XYZ file of C-alpha atoms in Angstrom:
764
model
C 126.788 50.188 104.188
C 130.012 49.398 102.100
C 131.385 51.599 99.672
C 130.391 49.174 96.863
C 126.726 48.929 98.185
C 126.283 52.804 98.493
C 127.786 53.011 94.739
C 124.856 50.494 93.696
C 122.494 52.395 95.611
C 123.001 55.644 94.049
C 123.200 54.152 90.925
C 119.719 52.421 91.149
C 118.281 55.898 92.624
C 119.475 57.647 89.644
C 118.211 55.113 87.234
C 114.873 55.082 89.363
C 114.744 58.964 89.218
C 115.490 59.286 85.377
C 112.723 56.432 84.795
C 110.227 58.325 86.917
C 111.231 61.667 84.947
C 110.509 59.776 81.685
C 107.082 58.213 83.315
C 105.881 61.694 83.962
C 106.938 63.146 80.445
C 105.031 60.244 78.799
C 101.973 60.538 81.134
C 101.955 64.330 80.524
C 102.329 63.570 77.071
C 99.206 60.917 77.221
C 97.057 63.319 78.831
C 97.748 66.313 76.066
C 96.780 63.624 73.590
C 93.628 62.383 75.160
C 92.697 65.971 75.884
C 93.075 66.408 72.039
C 91.139 63.366 71.072
C 88.391 64.104 73.816
C 87.776 67.455 72.373
C 87.933 66.381 68.791
C 85.773 63.706 69.466
C 83.173 65.054 72.170
C 83.384 68.426 72.481
C 80.962 68.619 70.085
C 78.226 67.287 72.411
C 78.752 70.369 74.254
C 77.810 73.945 73.239
C 78.413 77.022 74.558
C 76.099 79.793 74.161
C 76.548 83.290 75.409
C 75.229 86.757 74.695
C 77.530 89.561 73.724
C 76.521 92.764 71.723
C 79.945 94.137 71.394
C 83.539 92.888 71.399
C 85.071 94.589 74.846
C 88.013 93.818 76.561
C 86.257 91.169 78.865
C 84.481 89.470 75.867
C 87.999 88.901 74.255
C 89.295 87.541 77.522
C 86.355 85.227 77.360
C 87.141 83.714 73.796
C 90.536 83.670 74.623
C 90.341 80.842 77.425
C 87.360 79.071 75.485
C 89.844 78.876 72.422
C 92.665 77.565 74.941
C 90.195 74.856 75.846
C 88.720 74.205 72.433
C 85.147 75.221 73.411
C 82.612 75.326 70.818
C 81.249 78.582 71.252
C 78.261 80.225 69.703
C 77.723 84.007 70.521
C 74.279 85.459 69.968
C 73.472 89.188 69.547
C 76.896 90.495 68.287
C 75.993 93.712 66.439
C 72.527 94.301 68.242
C 71.776 97.445 70.136
C 71.005 96.993 73.866
C 67.704 96.851 74.931
C 68.154 95.851 78.311
C 66.380 98.731 80.672
C 67.303 101.971 82.090
C 69.264 102.666 85.063
C 67.335 102.672 88.073
C 64.690 100.358 86.568
C 64.889 96.911 87.991
C 64.035 95.140 84.484
C 66.369 94.158 82.042
C 67.805 90.944 80.779
C 64.724 89.917 78.393
C 66.668 90.340 75.109
C 69.387 87.759 76.462
C 66.231 84.933 77.138
C 64.643 86.300 73.403
C 68.001 85.609 71.549
C 68.585 82.399 73.725
C 65.157 81.183 72.885
C 65.576 81.967 69.285
C 69.131 79.792 69.413
C 67.370 76.903 71.011
C 64.717 76.478 68.615
C 67.158 74.996 65.859
C 68.418 73.004 68.904
C 65.414 71.278 70.588
C 65.660 67.906 68.764
C 69.603 66.814 69.603
C 68.910 64.818 72.655
C 72.525 64.146 73.318
C 73.577 67.619 73.242
C 74.464 69.464 76.254
C 74.086 73.354 76.196
C 75.971 75.537 78.511
C 74.526 79.063 78.637
C 76.547 81.958 80.029
C 74.756 84.676 78.465
C 74.563 87.029 81.433
C 78.330 87.125 82.346
C 80.624 86.517 79.499
C 82.522 89.962 80.122
C 83.278 88.831 83.538
C 83.718 85.150 82.856
C 86.629 83.044 82.055
C 87.378 79.170 81.408
C 89.503 77.460 83.905
C 88.841 73.798 82.606
C 87.928 72.136 79.556
C 84.792 70.792 78.056
C 85.652 67.248 79.522
C 85.575 68.455 83.329
C 82.258 69.980 82.688
C 80.622 67.025 80.683
C 81.983 64.908 83.585
C 80.461 66.880 86.454
C 77.457 67.491 84.950
C 76.539 63.788 84.301
C 77.632 62.971 87.507
C 75.370 65.451 89.162
C 72.456 63.327 87.061
C 70.384 66.423 86.422
C 68.484 67.550 83.226
C 69.276 71.138 83.622
C 71.336 72.968 86.506
C 71.344 76.557 87.624
C 74.360 78.617 89.193
C 73.170 79.270 92.552
C 74.316 82.291 94.876
C 73.588 83.813 98.699
C 71.497 86.620 97.781
C 67.737 86.307 96.485
C 66.815 88.886 94.099
C 64.867 91.105 92.378
C 61.903 90.032 94.573
C 63.105 88.888 97.998
C 59.589 87.928 98.694
C 60.348 84.571 96.902
C 62.866 83.345 99.424
C 60.359 81.232 101.487
C 59.466 79.525 98.441
C 62.994 78.162 97.562
C 63.369 74.473 98.624
C 65.718 73.908 101.545
C 69.347 73.000 101.473
C 72.023 71.703 103.761
C 74.664 73.367 102.707
C 75.890 75.626 99.611
C 74.269 78.735 98.185
C 70.484 78.174 97.816
C 69.001 80.883 95.674
C 68.850 80.602 92.019
C 71.212 82.551 89.274
C 70.674 82.889 85.905
C 73.971 83.625 84.780
C 74.934 80.179 84.544
C 72.801 77.499 83.296
C 73.722 73.959 81.510
C 71.381 71.046 80.805
C 70.256 68.969 77.416
C 69.236 70.968 74.478
C 65.621 69.888 74.611
C 65.035 71.065 78.232
C 66.690 73.999 78.203
C 64.247 74.395 75.034
C 61.257 73.734 77.138
C 62.339 76.351 79.524
C 63.044 79.566 77.475
C 60.206 78.333 74.801
C 57.770 79.937 77.626
C 59.277 83.083 77.353
C 56.715 85.895 75.997
C 57.995 89.021 77.820
C 59.543 92.076 76.471
C 63.461 92.844 75.951
C 63.592 95.140 78.733
C 61.657 92.597 81.368
C 63.929 90.531 83.852
C 65.491 87.229 82.938
C 66.140 86.262 86.720
C 62.793 86.763 87.679
C 61.525 84.763 84.425
C 63.535 81.876 85.417
C 62.989 82.097 89.475
C 59.163 81.678 88.834
C 59.497 78.490 86.798
C 62.189 76.976 89.219
C 59.726 78.069 92.168
C 56.536 76.197 90.257
C 56.550 72.373 91.933
C 55.530 70.830 88.902
C 57.769 72.018 86.509
C 60.961 71.577 89.082
C 60.258 68.055 89.609
C 60.347 67.826 85.416
C 62.866 70.116 84.050
C 65.385 70.645 87.086
C 66.208 68.635 89.987
C 68.659 70.769 92.058
C 70.331 73.723 92.299
C 74.293 73.577 91.485
C 74.986 74.925 95.094
C 78.203 73.699 95.231
C 79.910 75.727 92.499
C 81.608 72.847 90.810
C 81.160 74.690 87.592
C 80.309 78.260 87.879
C 82.428 80.195 90.678
C 80.609 83.191 92.501
C 82.242 83.789 95.266
C 86.020 85.103 94.413
C 86.851 85.800 98.075
C 87.186 82.136 98.623
C 89.637 81.309 96.178
C 93.387 80.545 95.653
C 95.627 79.976 92.702
C 96.890 76.562 92.258
C 100.031 76.514 89.923
C 100.528 73.760 87.508
C 103.220 72.842 85.019
C 101.264 73.737 82.276
C 98.234 75.698 83.174
C 96.961 77.506 86.487
C 93.716 76.569 88.204
C 91.629 78.220 90.519
C 90.755 76.248 94.032
C 87.517 77.156 95.698
C 88.583 76.758 99.454
C 85.115 76.791 101.003
C 84.146 73.566 98.761
C 87.679 72.230 98.101
C 86.886 72.230 94.518
C 88.429 73.103 90.959
C 85.825 75.072 89.172
C 85.759 75.180 85.741
C 84.143 78.583 85.080
C 85.049 81.523 87.018
C 83.018 84.412 87.113
C 83.324 87.935 88.688
C 80.359 90.029 89.993
C 80.334 93.437 91.458
C 83.208 94.049 93.574
C 84.686 90.759 92.532
C 85.136 91.889 88.705
C 88.717 93.079 89.624
C 89.550 89.658 91.473
C 88.335 88.250 88.242
C 91.213 90.429 86.464
C 93.768 89.482 89.021
C 92.917 85.788 88.514
C 92.765 86.069 84.811
C 96.316 87.402 84.998
C 97.204 83.734 85.372
C 94.022 81.552 84.492
C 94.219 79.116 82.504
C 97.266 79.330 81.037
C 98.367 83.310 81.068
C 101.177 82.949 83.310
C 102.634 80.184 85.279
C 106.490 79.659 87.121
C 107.719 77.706 84.447
C 106.844 79.484 81.420
C 106.132 83.023 82.675
C 103.777 85.060 80.531
C 102.531 83.158 77.347
C 100.028 86.015 75.839
C 102.541 88.935 76.032
C 103.494 88.582 72.419
C 99.909 87.956 71.052
C 98.728 90.713 68.755
C 102.058 92.765 69.174
C 102.451 95.728 66.601
C 105.619 95.728 64.446
C 106.667 99.116 64.158
C 109.392 98.285 61.892
C 106.294 97.049 59.406
C 104.684 100.184 59.479
C 104.959 102.759 56.468
C 105.178 105.653 59.347
C 105.303 105.607 63.046
C 101.941 106.630 64.908
C 101.244 109.897 65.784
C 101.571 110.706 69.553
C 100.385 113.483 72.069
C 102.759 113.688 74.885
C 100.712 115.148 77.888
C 103.361 116.288 80.545
C 101.679 117.374 84.157
C 103.933 119.231 86.389
C 101.628 119.799 89.475
C 103.828 120.567 92.217
C 107.386 121.552 92.695
C 109.793 118.437 91.396
C 113.457 117.740 91.620
C 115.334 117.500 88.474
C 112.727 118.752 86.016
C 115.472 120.130 83.315
C 116.649 116.355 83.642
C 113.085 115.154 83.058
C 112.775 117.325 80.286
C 116.159 116.158 78.639
C 114.976 112.645 78.883
C 111.771 113.110 77.294
C 114.170 114.847 74.162
C 115.897 111.762 73.932
C 113.327 109.178 73.877
C 113.930 106.866 70.749
C 111.185 108.116 68.836
C 110.642 110.475 65.490
C 110.353 113.793 67.055
C 108.086 114.965 63.871
C 105.721 112.354 65.346
C 105.661 113.870 68.918
C 103.273 116.682 69.799
C 104.068 118.007 73.280
C 101.290 119.188 75.819
C 102.531 120.712 79.129
C 100.703 121.746 82.088
C 102.576 123.639 84.545
C 101.071 124.572 87.939
C 104.190 125.862 89.466
C 105.598 129.429 88.685
C 108.753 128.004 90.109
C 109.353 125.592 87.183
C 108.523 128.375 84.667
C 112.392 129.278 84.214
C 112.914 125.279 83.378
C 110.083 125.136 80.779
C 111.395 128.456 79.159
C 114.733 127.413 78.767
C 114.167 123.938 77.463
C 111.479 126.074 75.177
C 114.120 128.130 73.679
C 116.551 125.333 73.136
C 114.385 122.689 71.553
C 111.643 124.945 70.102
C 112.069 123.210 66.803
C 112.791 119.412 67.935
C 108.849 118.196 68.290
C 105.943 118.793 65.978
C 104.370 121.224 68.397
C 104.881 122.145 71.635
C 101.923 123.904 73.928
C 102.235 124.886 77.453
C 99.554 125.941 80.072
C 100.910 127.852 82.559
C 99.757 128.446 86.252
C 98.111 131.303 85.396
C 95.128 129.646 83.540
C 94.271 128.258 87.273
C 93.352 124.685 86.036
C 92.602 122.181 88.687
C 94.624 118.657 88.039
C 91.495 117.094 86.970
C 90.744 119.973 84.461
C 94.313 120.236 82.900
C 94.219 116.272 82.522
C 90.808 116.446 80.611
C 92.201 119.063 78.223
C 95.486 117.258 77.408
C 93.384 113.701 76.669
C 90.704 115.949 74.642
C 93.178 117.489 72.381
C 94.220 113.758 71.151
C 90.578 112.683 71.299
C 89.458 115.466 69.105
C 92.488 115.069 66.647
C 91.771 112.107 64.268
C 95.358 112.091 63.395
C 96.143 111.284 67.072
C 97.246 107.812 67.022
C 98.307 107.593 70.865
C 98.004 109.798 73.844
C 101.081 109.218 76.087
C 100.346 110.757 79.693
C 103.476 111.358 82.137
C 103.717 113.099 85.286
C 107.089 115.259 86.174
C 107.877 112.737 88.774
C 108.963 109.943 86.191
C 112.451 109.590 85.284
C 112.515 107.162 82.308
C 115.689 105.492 81.645
C 114.584 103.333 78.947
C 114.793 105.451 75.725
C 112.534 102.758 74.097
C 109.825 103.346 76.584
C 107.410 104.610 74.001
C 107.937 102.222 71.066
C 107.601 99.559 73.709
C 104.172 100.258 75.169
C 103.014 101.016 71.391
C 103.965 97.555 70.413
C 101.919 95.545 73.346
C 98.887 96.894 71.589
C 96.667 97.526 74.362
C 94.055 100.357 74.797
C 95.565 101.409 78.086
C 98.917 100.351 79.474
C 101.820 101.955 81.568
C 105.008 101.001 81.989
C 106.252 99.914 85.575
C 108.255 102.616 87.366
C 109.140 102.678 91.133
C 110.771 104.407 93.962
C 114.389 103.400 94.498
C 114.955 101.054 96.973
C 111.091 100.981 97.856
C 108.154 98.891 97.060
C 106.319 102.202 96.229
C 105.272 102.280 92.445
C 102.494 103.291 89.749
C 99.929 100.657 90.078
C 97.878 99.034 92.396
C 97.464 95.350 92.142
C 94.016 95.148 93.972
C 91.256 97.757 95.431
C 90.173 97.820 99.200
C 86.180 97.758 99.432
C 86.142 101.392 99.530
C 88.210 101.666 96.306
C 91.373 102.658 97.880
C 94.953 100.847 97.960
C 95.080 97.194 99.015
C 97.776 94.990 98.335
C 97.392 91.828 95.839
C 99.613 88.771 96.141
C 101.641 89.463 93.602
C 102.357 93.031 93.969
C 106.112 92.612 95.659
C 107.066 89.650 92.858
C 105.421 92.423 90.227
C 107.622 95.403 91.731
C 110.559 93.248 91.949
C 110.344 92.079 88.785
C 110.341 88.211 89.929
C 107.150 87.785 87.883
C 107.590 89.526 84.684
C 104.615 90.181 82.181
C 101.596 92.320 81.465
C 99.276 92.523 84.210
C 95.768 93.493 84.167
C 95.645 96.131 87.378
C 92.489 98.030 88.780
C 94.611 101.593 89.182
C 97.659 103.114 87.751
C 99.280 106.434 87.744
C 101.852 108.896 87.075
C 102.574 107.461 83.348
C 100.359 105.614 80.724
C 99.886 105.183 77.296
C 96.227 105.220 75.742
C 95.150 105.004 72.154
C 93.846 107.278 70.400
C 90.942 105.223 68.896
C 89.596 104.256 72.583
C 89.817 108.058 73.539
C 87.390 108.320 70.388
C 85.268 105.326 71.132
C 85.035 103.694 74.379
C 86.908 106.673 76.314
C 84.666 109.341 74.351
C 83.427 111.466 77.026
C 85.486 114.606 77.762
C 85.189 114.442 81.877
C 87.123 111.524 82.991
C 89.304 113.248 85.614
C 86.903 114.840 87.936
C 84.614 112.483 90.047
C 83.411 113.169 93.329
C 86.227 113.843 95.699
C 88.742 111.322 93.961
C 92.124 112.377 92.991
C 92.271 112.563 89.124
C 94.020 109.202 88.249
C 91.863 107.585 90.740
C 88.591 108.966 88.988
C 90.497 107.964 85.355
C 90.608 104.554 86.631
C 87.242 103.958 87.985
C 85.678 105.385 84.968
C 87.599 103.337 82.467
C 86.833 100.171 84.784
C 83.025 100.401 85.468
C 82.308 102.567 82.246
C 79.109 101.702 80.737
C 76.701 102.894 78.074
C 75.102 104.639 80.837
C 77.789 105.407 83.854
C 77.142 102.682 86.780
C 75.902 103.480 90.176
C 78.048 102.775 93.397
C 76.068 99.741 94.212
C 77.986 96.429 94.539
C 74.545 94.457 94.661
C 73.719 91.918 92.056
C 71.117 93.835 90.947
C 72.397 97.184 90.184
C 74.388 94.836 87.211
C 71.477 93.845 85.947
C 69.495 96.768 85.770
C 72.461 98.476 83.577
C 73.721 98.117 80.068
C 76.476 95.710 79.520
C 79.753 96.966 80.951
C 82.245 98.293 78.379
C 85.011 98.701 80.932
C 88.389 99.251 79.311
C 91.308 96.949 80.716
C 94.400 98.947 82.043
C 97.414 96.763 81.992
C 101.218 97.470 83.512
C 104.074 96.052 81.775
C 107.103 95.089 83.627
C 108.764 93.108 80.965
C 111.751 95.654 80.913
C 113.132 98.098 83.260
C 111.588 101.685 82.311
C 112.675 103.920 85.017
C 111.711 105.059 88.499
C 109.791 107.548 90.624
C 111.208 110.604 92.341
C 109.992 111.786 95.744
C 108.394 115.185 95.487
C 107.365 115.171 99.137
C 110.216 117.034 100.952
C 111.492 119.186 97.752
C 112.261 122.709 99.368
C 112.402 125.148 96.992
C 113.995 128.029 99.311
C 117.527 127.624 97.898
C 119.242 128.977 94.565
C 119.810 125.454 93.462
C 117.334 123.314 95.208
C 118.526 119.989 93.751
C 121.755 119.860 95.521
C 119.414 119.010 98.508
C 118.031 115.891 97.219
C 120.945 113.407 98.090
C 118.826 111.853 100.761
C 115.155 112.010 98.938
C 116.532 110.723 95.461
C 120.199 109.632 95.558
C 119.961 107.828 92.457
C 119.007 110.735 90.602
C 121.300 113.079 92.406
C 124.560 110.489 91.654
C 123.595 110.885 88.278
C 123.815 114.477 87.942
C 126.096 115.300 90.318
C 128.866 112.579 90.602
C 131.533 112.477 87.865
C 130.589 110.075 84.993
C 134.223 108.432 85.548
C 133.865 107.981 89.655
C 133.229 104.491 89.489
C 136.296 103.470 87.349
C 138.105 104.467 90.431
C 137.610 100.872 91.601
C 137.235 99.068 88.502
C 140.007 100.757 86.108
C 142.177 102.368 89.126
C 141.267 105.520 87.603
C 143.167 107.808 89.805
C 146.666 109.236 89.984
C 149.257 110.177 92.404
C 150.788 113.501 91.533
C 152.781 113.499 94.902
C 153.214 110.834 97.413
C 150.052 109.827 99.386
C 148.698 113.008 97.561
C 145.782 111.059 95.108
C 143.769 112.908 92.608
C 140.558 111.284 91.697
C 137.186 112.533 89.614
C 134.301 113.180 92.010
C 131.817 115.900 90.859
C 130.235 116.736 87.501
C 130.671 120.412 86.041
C 127.179 120.885 86.746
C 127.650 120.225 90.393
C 130.677 122.368 90.695
C 128.693 125.184 89.070
C 125.739 124.798 91.054
C 127.853 124.659 94.899
C 129.454 127.888 93.584
C 126.245 129.696 92.477
C 124.813 128.786 95.667
C 128.022 130.422 97.708
C 127.664 133.637 95.571
C 124.074 133.524 96.007
C 124.510 133.383 99.712
C 127.250 135.960 99.553
C 128.411 136.119 102.934
C 132.278 135.406 102.304
C 134.511 135.388 105.858
C 136.853 137.874 104.273
C 139.903 135.747 105.460
C 140.223 137.227 108.710
C 141.456 135.617 112.037
C 138.675 136.478 114.290
C 135.890 133.878 113.019
C 132.989 133.232 115.447
C 131.760 130.361 113.063
C 134.740 128.166 114.851
C 135.302 126.882 118.488
C 137.239 129.443 120.038
C 136.817 132.259 117.701
C 139.924 132.408 116.124
C 141.424 130.740 113.024
C 144.959 130.410 112.870
C 145.355 129.989 108.776
C 142.238 131.538 107.628
C 140.664 131.617 104.494
C 138.072 133.571 102.500
C 135.190 131.101 102.785
C 131.495 129.976 103.516
C 130.986 127.105 105.739
C 128.586 124.259 104.132
C 126.524 124.823 107.544
C 125.688 128.783 106.806
C 123.700 127.468 103.783
C 122.074 124.537 105.720
C 124.054 121.940 103.684
C 126.269 120.393 106.397
C 124.069 117.018 106.704
C 123.912 116.298 102.975
C 128.083 117.186 102.672
C 128.916 114.888 105.263
C 126.418 112.237 103.496
C 128.106 112.816 100.324
C 131.498 112.262 102.149
C 130.396 108.969 103.549
C 128.895 107.899 100.486
C 131.502 109.060 98.079
C 135.023 109.858 99.599
C 134.944 106.880 102.426
C 135.294 104.080 99.560
C 138.128 106.000 97.936
C 140.002 106.391 101.155
C 139.744 102.435 102.146
C 140.831 101.961 98.628
C 144.140 104.225 98.633
C 144.866 104.470 102.495
C 144.153 100.257 102.693
C 143.442 99.382 106.385
C 141.981 102.707 107.293
C 138.445 102.882 107.954
C 137.187 106.461 108.131
C 134.482 107.901 110.140
C 133.377 110.083 107.599
C 133.154 112.960 110.219
C 134.281 116.629 109.545
C 133.518 119.988 111.362
C 135.247 122.122 108.883
C 133.575 121.972 105.411
C 133.616 124.916 103.438
C 134.405 126.658 99.657
C 137.121 128.982 99.724
C 137.356 131.706 97.230
C 140.599 132.862 96.107
C 141.068 136.386 94.221
C 144.229 138.500 93.792
C 142.243 141.244 95.438
C 140.639 139.519 98.327
C 143.169 136.350 99.398
C 145.243 135.176 96.454
C 147.029 132.444 98.551
C 147.565 130.603 101.586
C 150.505 130.163 103.594
C 152.246 126.833 104.760
C 150.014 124.734 107.365
C 148.947 121.326 108.279
C 145.320 120.717 108.489
C 143.321 119.635 111.725
C 142.339 116.516 110.221
C 143.295 113.077 109.430
C 143.037 113.216 105.939
C 141.574 116.281 103.783
C 139.697 116.511 100.392
C 140.276 119.652 98.428
C 137.878 119.381 95.295
C 138.382 122.190 92.306
C 135.347 123.699 91.464
C 136.446 125.500 88.490
C 138.376 125.584 85.323
C 142.497 126.991 85.429
C 142.872 129.147 82.473
C 139.501 129.450 81.724
C 138.064 131.117 84.987
C 141.576 131.970 86.571
C 145.288 131.601 86.344
C 147.800 130.702 88.841
C 146.635 128.380 91.849
C 147.368 125.025 92.890
C 148.917 123.282 96.060
C 152.556 122.619 96.926
C 153.752 120.023 99.682
C 157.038 121.105 101.432
C 158.175 117.702 102.457
C 158.379 116.293 98.860
C 159.135 119.566 96.978
C 156.076 118.649 94.774
C 153.583 120.865 93.563
C 150.156 120.164 91.567
C 149.421 123.485 89.748
C 146.634 122.524 87.188
C 143.824 121.615 89.064
C 140.906 119.709 87.103
C 137.228 120.935 87.755
C 135.444 118.135 89.530
C 138.674 116.258 90.787
C 139.753 116.033 94.201
C 142.784 115.639 96.112
C 143.190 113.349 99.080
C 146.203 113.721 101.066
C 147.059 113.328 105.078
C 146.161 116.572 106.960
C 149.099 116.298 109.664
C 152.753 115.742 110.302
C 153.505 114.504 106.859
C 151.844 116.942 104.264
C 152.575 120.360 104.953
C 151.520 122.239 102.308
C 150.646 125.772 100.944
C 147.744 127.566 98.643
C 150.029 128.746 95.409
C 149.249 132.233 94.431
C 145.991 132.922 92.113
C 147.260 135.631 89.711
C 143.998 136.448 87.808
C 140.235 135.693 88.071
C 138.641 133.989 90.739
C 139.187 130.442 91.896
C 137.169 128.008 93.856
C 137.868 124.944 95.710
C 135.567 122.888 98.315
C 137.602 121.723 101.280
C 136.910 119.086 104.039
C 139.053 118.258 107.036
C 137.782 114.753 107.649
C 138.086 112.761 110.978
C 139.867 115.546 112.922
C-alpha cells in the first residue's frame, strides 16, 4: 500500500468513525425520544398498584426507580395501621388483598388497562426497566393474568402435587407479583371474603389450583422470571451508557422488576447501588446530590452528641482528641460523651479535659470503674441523644479512627441519610470500616465492588449491610425507627454487628432468624433502616490497635511498624520533606550536613524514655554491652537495644535517614545498618565533653534532643581537619558526616544543664 493510499485509508477510517459516533448519538437520542413518547401515550395503559403502610427507606427507593421510568404508581394503604398477623402464626397478608380488592372495584370496566400489583414486596423491590418492556413481555406471553413463580411452596406444602407440571423454571405460585388485565384481576380479588390477618398466598394458590378458574383466568405461571426476579444469587450487573441492568444468568434474561427476599434483601441493596441509574462508569453517582442539607441556609447548625469509645489500649489517643477538637463545627453545638474502658488512658483524658473543659457544650466521661460492657456503653451513649429532643444527630466514633478531614461532620450531615459513615481504611491495606456483603451465617463476605470502593475507583454513597468504628445517626431516627434502647446487645454478636443487624432487619415485631419466605409473610412490614458509607471524600484512616504494648513510658514510639503514617505525623519534623523538594538543609562544615528530622515531641519522648529507664553507663571504658567489653572513647549513654527500641530505630534510619544520605552523598547507597545506636547525656558533673575521635562508621548521625540556652549551655561539635565548629545545635535537627578518616571530631564542653543527643554509627 502506497503512502497516498495509506493517507486516504486513514482519512476514510477517520470519517467513518466520526459518522459512526454521530449515528450512535442520534440513535441514542431517538431511543430517548421514543421512550418519552411511549411513556406519554402508553404508560397510562399500565397501572402499578402497591401496598405500603409507611414510607420506609425501601419504599422511597422503590418510588425513586418508578419515577425514573415514569411508571404510573398508586400506593394503597398508606397511613393505615398494619393488621397482618402476629409473629409465630402462619397467617397474614389479607389486608393487602382487601386493599387491592377495593382499588380494583373502580378499575374493573377498563378492559385495556393492564395492572401490575407488587403489593407484598414494595419495600424490597426496584424497577430495572421501563413500562414499555413490561407491556411488551406481557403481551408476548398472551395470557390474561400472570403470577410470579418461585421454587418453594408455602404456606401449605400439601398442595404441591396439585400444581401443573412444567418443563423448566419455577413451579409454584408467588403472590408478590401479579400482572394482568384489570377485569381479570378484579375477578380474582373480588372473591376475597376473609379477614385482614388471613393469608393472601394461600388464597391465590387455591384459586390457581382450581382447574376451572385456571383455564378461565390464568394460563401459566411466569416461571421464567422475565418480569419479576426472585433468585438474586443468579444475576450479574450489566453496565450500559446511561443505566445499569440486571442480567439473570440462569435464564439469560433482563428482568424488569427486581425483588429481594430473605437473605437476598441485602443483595438487592447492593444491586440498587447501581440499578437503574444510581451509579455507572460514565456518570458516576447520580443520586449523591439528591436531597442534600445545605448547612449554609440553616439559621443555626444542628446539635450533635459525639460518642467516643475507648474500648482497648489505643495508640495516638492524644492526637485523636486533638483532631476531635479541630473538627470544623461550632463547638457550642457539640456535646461529648466518652466511654473509657482502659485505666491506662485516664491520664490522656484528664489532660485533654483540663485543657479543653470549656471547648464543648458538655463533656461527660464514663470510666472503667463503671464496669460497663461495650454494648451497654454504646447503648448509653445513643440513648443520651434519643432522650434529648434537642439532639439532632448522634456521631459515634471509636478511638482507633483518625479523622484527617476537618469537614467530616458537615459532609455527613449534608448527605441527609438516617445512618451514614465516612469510609476510613487501614493505611496501605484493604481493611476498612464496612462490609460490602454478608455470608449466609451473617459474617464478612467480600462484595464484587468492595475493593473499588475502598480504593475509591468507584466514588459515591453506598447502601451496605455492616459498618463500624464511625457513623452518624439522625436523632429523629433514634426517636422513631430506632426507638428501642437496646440495639448493641444481641445474642453473641459484637456490639456493632448487633446494631447493624437490628437496623437492617428491624420490624414492628423483631424478626426471627429465618430466611424462609413464610417468616417474612408472618411478620409486619419491615422498617429496616438503610446504612450508607460515603467515599466521596478522603476522611481519614483506621489505626491498628492489635499489637499495642503499653509497658513502655511513651508507647507510641514503638508504632513505626504498625501505624507508620501516624508515627510519621507525630514524630517526623514538619519540614523534613522540604529537604527533597526545596533543598532544605545546610552544610555548616565541609561534608557535614544539617537537616530537620524529629519533632519536639519525638525528642522529648526519647529523652523521657531514657530517663525512665535510668541506667546510664557513666562514661566508663569497661562496657559489657559491646563486643570486646571495652570502649576506647566512652560516653555516658543508654543503647537503644537496652530499652527494646533497636528494631524500630533501624527502621527509622532506613526510612528517613537513608534518603537524605543518597541526596547529600550522591552515588552512595547505604545499607541503613548500625550496631551502635544510643542516646548520650552530657552534664558538667558526669561527662561534659568528648575528646577527639573517629567513629566506627561510614557515616554518623547526631540528633539534638533538647534546646541550647534553655536546657543547657555550651556543647556542640568541632571538626579538626577543617577547624570548623557547630556550637548552636537545633532541637530535632541532625548532623550527618563521614565517620572515618576525614572527620576527626570532638564534643565541646557542656557548661551548664543537661544536653541529650541521639547517635548512630551507620554502615560500620
